XYZ file of C-alpha atoms in Angstrom:
492
model
C -10.693 10.294 -27.330
C -12.614 10.877 -24.120
C -11.402 13.701 -21.898
C -10.947 13.120 -18.202
C -11.475 15.870 -15.642
C -8.323 16.152 -13.551
C -10.404 17.079 -10.532
C -12.377 13.846 -10.816
C -9.151 11.861 -11.134
C -7.803 13.425 -7.965
C -11.010 12.810 -6.024
C -11.198 9.233 -7.275
C -7.590 8.670 -6.226
C -8.218 10.240 -2.831
C -11.345 8.152 -2.391
C -9.450 4.952 -3.152
C -6.652 5.892 -0.801
C -8.908 6.956 2.055
C -11.986 4.771 1.793
C -10.791 1.455 0.379
C -7.307 1.080 1.517
C -3.680 0.337 0.005
C -1.058 -2.635 -2.690
C 1.383 -6.239 -1.585
C 1.129 -5.904 2.162
C 0.945 -9.362 3.738
C -1.544 -10.617 6.327
C 0.837 -10.790 9.294
C -1.795 -11.721 11.894
C -2.146 -15.140 10.233
C 1.578 -15.975 10.140
C 1.404 -18.604 12.922
C -1.991 -20.092 12.028
C -1.422 -23.536 10.467
C -4.832 -23.809 8.806
C -4.517 -20.489 6.927
C -4.344 -21.564 3.268
C -2.034 -18.777 2.121
C 0.672 -19.084 4.778
C 3.080 -19.887 1.947
C 2.717 -16.257 0.839
C 4.272 -15.199 4.153
C 7.015 -17.825 4.024
C 7.442 -20.262 1.096
C 8.718 -22.929 3.529
C 5.172 -23.185 4.946
C 2.661 -25.630 3.454
C -1.112 -25.577 3.434
C -2.619 -28.234 5.700
C -4.830 -29.425 2.818
C -4.667 -29.372 -0.952
C -7.067 -26.710 -2.259
C -8.124 -24.466 -5.105
C -9.411 -20.915 -5.028
C -11.572 -19.159 -7.613
C -11.732 -15.505 -8.756
C -13.450 -12.969 -6.475
C -13.805 -15.372 -3.511
C -10.391 -17.091 -3.507
C -8.689 -14.311 -1.608
C -8.868 -10.520 -1.339
C -6.551 -8.330 0.709
C -6.991 -4.558 1.119
C -4.760 -2.298 3.211
C -4.374 1.379 4.064
C -1.548 2.535 6.321
C -0.709 6.072 7.390
C 0.739 7.992 10.293
C -1.877 10.647 9.520
C -5.276 10.378 11.155
C -8.638 11.650 10.018
C -8.487 13.850 13.113
C -5.395 15.413 11.512
C -7.081 16.198 8.202
C -10.711 16.827 9.265
C -12.149 19.032 12.025
C -15.632 19.785 13.396
C -17.239 22.887 11.877
C -20.694 23.436 13.319
C -22.642 20.247 12.640
C -20.313 19.204 9.803
C -16.662 18.422 9.120
C -14.140 20.643 7.368
C -10.521 20.236 6.278
C -7.410 21.573 7.975
C -7.351 24.424 5.417
C -10.404 26.038 6.997
C -9.496 29.327 8.652
C -11.291 28.195 11.826
C -8.618 25.492 12.371
C -5.583 26.676 14.304
C -2.270 26.246 12.448
C -0.545 25.241 15.686
C -3.175 22.584 16.391
C -2.910 21.116 12.899
C 0.862 21.270 12.408
C 1.480 19.934 15.911
C 0.112 16.551 14.777
C 2.534 16.146 11.867
C 5.933 14.507 11.525
C 8.864 15.584 9.365
C 7.718 13.065 6.746
C 4.098 11.890 6.630
C 3.328 8.590 4.936
C 0.241 7.224 3.226
C 0.337 3.773 1.655
C -2.218 1.507 0.027
C -1.966 -2.153 -0.989
C -4.501 -4.376 -2.762
C -4.174 -7.999 -3.843
C -6.839 -10.091 -5.589
C -6.546 -13.791 -6.318
C -7.517 -14.899 -9.837
C -6.755 -18.583 -9.398
C -4.857 -20.501 -6.732
C -4.109 -24.219 -6.499
C -2.195 -26.055 -3.778
C -1.396 -29.769 -3.980
C 0.489 -32.323 -1.899
C 2.922 -34.758 -3.486
C 5.266 -37.428 -2.201
C 8.070 -34.918 -1.686
C 6.256 -31.858 -0.416
C 3.685 -29.181 -1.161
C 3.397 -27.226 -4.420
C 1.366 -24.087 -5.092
C 0.466 -22.301 -8.327
C -1.177 -18.871 -8.224
C -2.257 -16.046 -10.489
C -2.776 -12.775 -8.627
C -3.275 -9.117 -9.488
C -1.537 -6.693 -7.154
C -1.238 -2.964 -6.810
C 0.446 -0.511 -4.486
C 0.475 3.231 -3.928
C 2.793 5.145 -1.619
C 2.849 8.866 -0.886
C 5.342 10.844 1.202
C 4.205 14.332 2.262
C 6.839 16.452 4.082
C 5.948 18.697 6.999
C 7.000 21.864 5.166
C 4.447 21.218 2.417
C 1.613 21.374 4.968
C 3.254 24.353 6.648
C 3.259 26.187 3.325
C -0.334 25.206 2.545
C -1.587 26.399 5.910
C 0.752 29.319 6.635
C 1.721 30.659 3.186
C 2.838 34.234 3.783
C 3.938 33.729 7.383
C 7.472 33.277 6.010
C 9.078 34.590 2.859
C 10.610 31.244 1.888
C 9.930 27.518 2.295
C 12.174 24.540 1.621
C 10.194 21.421 0.700
C 12.080 18.127 0.258
C 11.166 14.472 -0.301
C 7.721 14.960 -1.796
C 7.005 11.723 -3.625
C 4.368 9.434 -5.110
C 4.834 5.886 -6.377
C 2.096 3.588 -7.730
C 2.380 0.141 -9.282
C -0.037 -2.463 -10.663
C 0.971 -5.850 -12.021
C -0.139 -9.439 -12.610
C 1.830 -12.226 -10.941
C 2.077 -15.910 -11.883
C 3.888 -17.883 -9.174
C 5.005 -21.477 -8.683
C 6.194 -22.481 -5.213
C 7.380 -25.627 -3.492
C 8.155 -26.521 0.126
C 9.557 -29.726 1.576
C 11.243 -31.247 4.620
C 15.029 -31.524 4.413
C 15.552 -33.087 7.819
C 13.284 -34.088 10.673
C 13.358 -30.495 11.905
C 14.101 -28.315 8.847
C 11.716 -27.198 6.108
C 12.730 -25.039 3.177
C 10.752 -23.459 0.365
C 11.064 -21.273 -2.706
C 8.718 -19.539 -5.082
C 9.384 -18.227 -8.588
C 7.227 -15.414 -9.937
C 6.728 -14.134 -13.468
C 5.431 -10.548 -13.555
C 3.560 -8.462 -16.107
C 3.512 -4.767 -15.247
C 0.129 -3.177 -15.992
C 0.675 0.418 -14.881
C 3.366 2.444 -13.143
C 3.654 6.049 -11.998
C 6.578 7.504 -10.090
C 7.054 11.156 -9.145
C 9.771 12.406 -6.828
C 10.633 15.958 -5.790
C 14.005 15.762 -4.037
C 13.883 19.426 -3.063
C 11.719 22.451 -3.766
C 12.284 26.074 -2.793
C 9.530 28.677 -2.704
C 10.362 32.377 -2.394
C 7.744 35.133 -2.051
C 8.039 37.835 -4.751
C 5.348 40.532 -4.703
C 2.028 38.610 -4.905
C 3.372 35.309 -6.304
C 5.731 32.532 -5.276
C 8.898 31.853 -7.259
C 9.447 28.087 -7.371
C 12.625 26.144 -8.127
C 12.792 22.373 -7.793
C 14.711 19.220 -8.614
C 12.456 16.318 -9.437
C 11.334 13.758 -11.997
C 8.177 12.048 -13.236
C 7.789 8.777 -15.132
C 4.591 6.986 -16.129
C 3.713 3.855 -18.073
C -0.086 3.655 -18.212
C -1.573 2.272 -21.466
C -4.020 4.700 -23.066
C -3.305 7.553 -20.665
C -2.319 10.836 -22.334
C -0.800 13.767 -20.458
C -0.222 16.397 -23.151
C 2.210 19.270 -23.138
C 0.869 22.800 -23.235
C 1.750 22.984 -26.909
C -0.127 19.737 -27.632
C -3.259 20.778 -25.729
C -3.267 24.335 -27.057
C -3.175 25.781 -23.531
C -2.083 29.369 -23.032
C 1.629 29.787 -22.321
C 2.474 32.691 -20.021
C 5.377 33.922 -17.924
C 7.918 31.202 -17.151
C 5.855 28.440 -18.786
C 7.248 26.388 -21.666
C 5.494 24.663 -24.617
C 6.931 21.353 -23.326
C 5.455 21.745 -19.834
C 2.910 19.024 -18.995
C -0.685 20.231 -18.911
C -2.335 18.242 -16.097
C -5.670 19.988 -16.628
C -6.120 18.209 -19.967
C -5.384 14.588 -19.110
C -7.307 12.169 -21.317
C -7.716 8.473 -22.003
C -7.289 7.468 -25.639
C -8.973 4.128 -26.299
C -7.488 4.035 -29.787
C -3.983 4.091 -28.301
C -4.667 1.393 -25.730
C -3.657 -1.603 -27.851
C -0.534 0.028 -29.258
C 0.519 1.126 -25.782
C 0.080 -2.425 -24.496
C 2.842 -3.590 -26.816
C 5.226 -0.787 -25.913
C 4.616 0.373 -22.343
C 3.814 -2.817 -20.438
C 6.457 -4.115 -18.061
C 7.924 -7.584 -17.662
C 9.914 -8.958 -14.779
C 10.548 -11.731 -12.310
C 10.884 -12.259 -8.566
C 11.629 -15.004 -6.064
C 10.595 -15.846 -2.497
C 12.939 -17.845 -0.279
C 12.158 -19.275 3.169
C 13.137 -21.708 5.886
C 11.564 -23.070 9.079
C 13.345 -24.926 11.889
C 11.542 -26.762 14.709
C 13.713 -27.599 17.701
C 13.711 -30.896 19.569
C 15.042 -32.006 22.933
C 14.862 -29.503 25.756
C 13.874 -26.792 23.252
C 10.987 -28.777 21.830
C 8.094 -26.477 21.033
C 10.326 -23.633 19.814
C 10.013 -22.916 16.083
C 11.978 -20.257 14.184
C 11.527 -19.153 10.586
C 12.807 -16.594 8.081
C 11.796 -15.494 4.599
C 12.595 -12.909 1.954
C 9.643 -12.090 -0.330
C 9.297 -10.332 -3.695
C 13.001 -10.089 -4.407
C 12.804 -8.987 -8.027
C 12.163 -6.309 -10.644
C 9.931 -5.083 -13.460
C 11.403 -3.561 -16.627
C 8.967 -1.051 -18.113
C 8.716 -0.185 -21.800
C 8.616 3.313 -23.241
C 6.415 5.789 -21.446
C 6.158 9.363 -20.294
C 9.293 10.888 -18.785
C 9.597 14.416 -17.420
C 11.755 16.550 -15.111
C 11.288 19.851 -13.351
C 14.035 21.365 -15.526
C 16.538 24.061 -14.664
C 14.235 27.082 -14.927
C 11.884 28.127 -12.153
C 8.223 29.081 -12.406
C 5.552 31.036 -10.546
C 2.733 29.821 -8.299
C -0.258 31.756 -6.951
C -0.519 29.773 -3.717
C -3.139 27.637 -1.975
C -6.632 29.000 -1.389
C -8.165 28.958 2.078
C -11.091 26.569 1.637
C -13.938 26.793 4.103
C -17.580 25.783 4.415
C -18.651 29.350 4.996
C -17.693 30.149 1.380
C -20.739 28.296 0.079
C -23.241 25.673 1.115
C -22.083 23.377 -1.696
C -18.458 23.395 -0.580
C -18.272 19.778 0.598
C -15.206 17.977 1.901
C -14.818 16.417 -1.523
C -14.781 19.858 -3.126
C -12.230 21.084 -0.614
C -9.811 18.222 -1.279
C -10.458 18.699 -4.997
C -9.415 22.346 -4.787
C -6.272 21.437 -2.825
C -5.427 18.811 -5.442
C -5.710 21.374 -8.228
C -3.490 23.788 -6.334
C -0.880 21.092 -5.663
C -0.741 20.182 -9.365
C -0.358 23.854 -10.272
C 2.593 24.091 -7.875
C 4.409 21.251 -9.694
C 5.782 21.993 -13.151
C 7.212 19.104 -15.177
C 9.006 19.522 -18.504
C 8.473 16.578 -20.892
C 11.498 14.551 -21.944
C 10.897 13.534 -25.558
C 12.983 10.361 -25.272
C 10.376 8.359 -23.311
C 13.089 5.888 -22.365
C 12.526 2.452 -20.799
C 13.454 1.860 -17.170
C 13.708 -0.880 -14.544
C 12.201 -0.683 -11.049
C 12.889 -3.003 -8.133
C 9.882 -4.397 -6.292
C 9.264 -3.555 -2.665
C 10.624 -6.679 -0.985
C 9.776 -7.933 2.509
C 11.928 -9.615 5.165
C 10.125 -11.790 7.748
C 11.859 -13.146 10.871
C 9.783 -15.092 13.394
C 9.843 -17.246 16.508
C 6.987 -19.313 17.957
C 6.707 -21.295 21.186
C 4.064 -23.986 21.693
C 2.749 -24.218 25.248
C 4.122 -27.400 26.931
C 0.857 -27.867 28.825
C -1.268 -27.482 25.647
C 0.438 -27.864 22.268
C -2.537 -26.452 20.417
C -1.795 -23.039 21.913
C 1.264 -20.964 21.074
C 2.731 -17.484 21.333
C 4.744 -15.938 18.531
C 6.675 -12.853 17.465
C 7.077 -11.718 13.855
C 9.433 -8.967 12.716
C 8.507 -7.754 9.239
C 10.509 -5.178 7.279
C 9.248 -3.809 3.986
C 12.232 -2.525 2.011
C 11.063 0.199 -0.378
C 13.536 3.090 -0.252
C 11.897 6.206 1.236
C 8.689 4.204 1.759
C 10.295 1.447 3.867
C 8.406 0.339 6.986
C 9.080 -1.991 9.939
C 6.713 -3.855 12.233
C 6.971 -6.167 15.215
C 3.854 -8.238 15.964
C 3.098 -10.448 18.994
C 0.522 -13.207 18.510
C -1.498 -15.586 20.676
C -2.597 -18.558 18.580
C -5.124 -21.272 19.340
C -6.046 -24.304 17.182
C -8.285 -26.518 19.354
C -9.205 -28.684 16.343
C -7.716 -29.371 12.925
C -10.684 -27.665 11.285
C -10.657 -24.470 13.379
C -8.093 -21.901 14.497
C -7.884 -18.312 15.611
C -5.194 -15.788 16.411
C -5.076 -12.413 18.174
C -2.129 -10.078 17.685
C -0.648 -6.752 18.741
C 1.666 -4.892 16.359
C 4.060 -1.976 16.816
C 5.353 -0.238 13.697
C 6.707 3.051 12.359
C 3.076 4.131 12.011
C 1.977 3.289 15.567
C 0.391 0.300 17.299
C -2.539 -1.857 16.258
C -4.613 -4.874 17.244
C -5.261 -7.678 14.779
C -7.104 -10.965 14.610
C -8.093 -13.807 12.309
C -10.590 -16.694 12.376
C -9.945 -19.669 10.119
C -12.009 -22.728 9.198
C -10.271 -25.665 7.490
C -12.982 -28.263 6.878
C -12.668 -31.294 4.563
C -14.817 -29.622 1.893
C -13.872 -25.963 2.129
C -11.699 -23.406 3.901
C -12.717 -19.932 5.018
C -10.763 -17.148 6.668
C -11.519 -13.557 7.630
C -9.353 -11.169 9.590
C -7.528 -7.878 9.915
C -4.205 -6.499 11.111
C -5.874 -3.234 12.198
C -8.928 -3.293 14.435
C -10.480 0.142 15.057
C -13.442 1.492 17.003
C -13.598 5.288 16.614
C -14.917 6.456 13.246
C -15.952 9.815 11.825
C -19.567 10.630 10.922
C -20.445 9.698 7.310
C -18.285 11.771 4.958
C -19.822 13.624 2.003
C -19.198 11.715 -1.194
C -18.327 8.456 0.587
C -21.489 7.708 2.524
C -19.667 6.166 5.497
C -17.170 7.106 8.187
C -13.427 6.415 8.428
C -11.094 5.624 11.358
C -10.721 8.796 13.377
C -7.357 8.503 15.121
C -5.122 6.709 12.630
C -5.940 6.127 8.978
C -5.338 2.377 9.031
C -7.757 0.024 7.301
C -7.352 -3.648 6.486
C -9.583 -6.479 5.292
C -8.545 -10.038 4.426
C -11.081 -12.579 3.224
C -10.972 -15.833 1.299
C -12.955 -18.972 0.488
C -11.164 -22.074 -0.833
C -12.266 -25.561 -1.770
C -10.275 -28.333 -0.095
C -9.283 -31.411 -2.102
C -7.114 -33.522 0.214
C -6.853 -34.862 3.733
C -5.094 -32.957 6.530
C -1.290 -33.052 6.193
C 1.788 -31.211 7.502
C 5.467 -31.179 6.640
C 7.695 -33.161 8.960
C 6.749 -35.534 11.741
C 5.549 -33.207 14.495
C 1.875 -34.200 14.797
């Protein structure tokens, strides 16, 4: 059994969240672009303009990071380097003034394993195998206030601190067809295999200063189904038990991965579920010709997870020493990575979960998405259109809404592009996509979040990150076309 350093896990997680993305966010900038091969992922009533197949690695990759926090919120100039908000040189008023009551960080990644789309006499059918993952974090204002100003008040009330992460494989079969001259409908059925799941939620937490320590009481829960991952109790790891600690408290400092348990865990802790996508598209005629409206509900489904780790904060409180003030002037080797690592250790020490021996199974709903859209083709040039897409991701405390305006141009069947402007709960953004749909192959590249201002290269990453808002997105795919150009209905 190989031990895993909790500090390295935290830094790896932070690196993924900050430098790579995001998991099941859709590529909204391409919603109105006919030649985009995966439009049926945005609305199952849409059909690809050519039959195609996509291969692993190049068939389609989507990476997202979304947050209302910016790097200029977390990092600050310190001489010729950058330091975190915990540095004593950073004003508490300056830092806290940039925060909201609840601060969100989300990541979404989707990779295509195989994708096939084919035309038949009665419509378009798609079959796909994808691997998807998502991570969502909610960080309340009072948590940052406590981290930065611990001691300024004798008590803090922290609520709605939560983390949710999911990874699963998805096999989908979809079909779209014309019902009337103007109406298309579509549906997609998905079979899901849950690979890993972690969910932690602190509904409320109270911290009260007593002498030189903080007395902590909380109401929260933790559940995890990750094959091979072992989070022992203090009794199991042999850790020292002092003060208010219990033998059944989880010992996060001794997390390990047990390769010998991997296969047995696969049979007991994997999840299985199903989901559906439903969609419709209506193209008006007569005096409203050129107006197209569409609607879709995506990922309406669930995953039932097998036995796994289950824990609660329990009824008894515990003690916490507090967060350390981390600063570059404490040592030349104190990099940004080390600073976040130290904060991660402190945060884990503040949370105390008591293992539930039952390890019961559970069922989680997927984060579903509602898309409502309208498009108008220019009467003077039908290959140009303007569109508006409202997209709502329904995920409990991690729900988000976006409205996106698009200008779309397809001067030839083999080429199209779109530019968009989105407004969401997390701010505004520019997006764009370029798509090639040639007889032999299709290629697309684009983003929902274009950015210009980046930080200097960050220690441990080797490159900079968006400075104002932490929003990253990359969509890329190469497909091989196997049919002539076709569309549903009789509009071309």
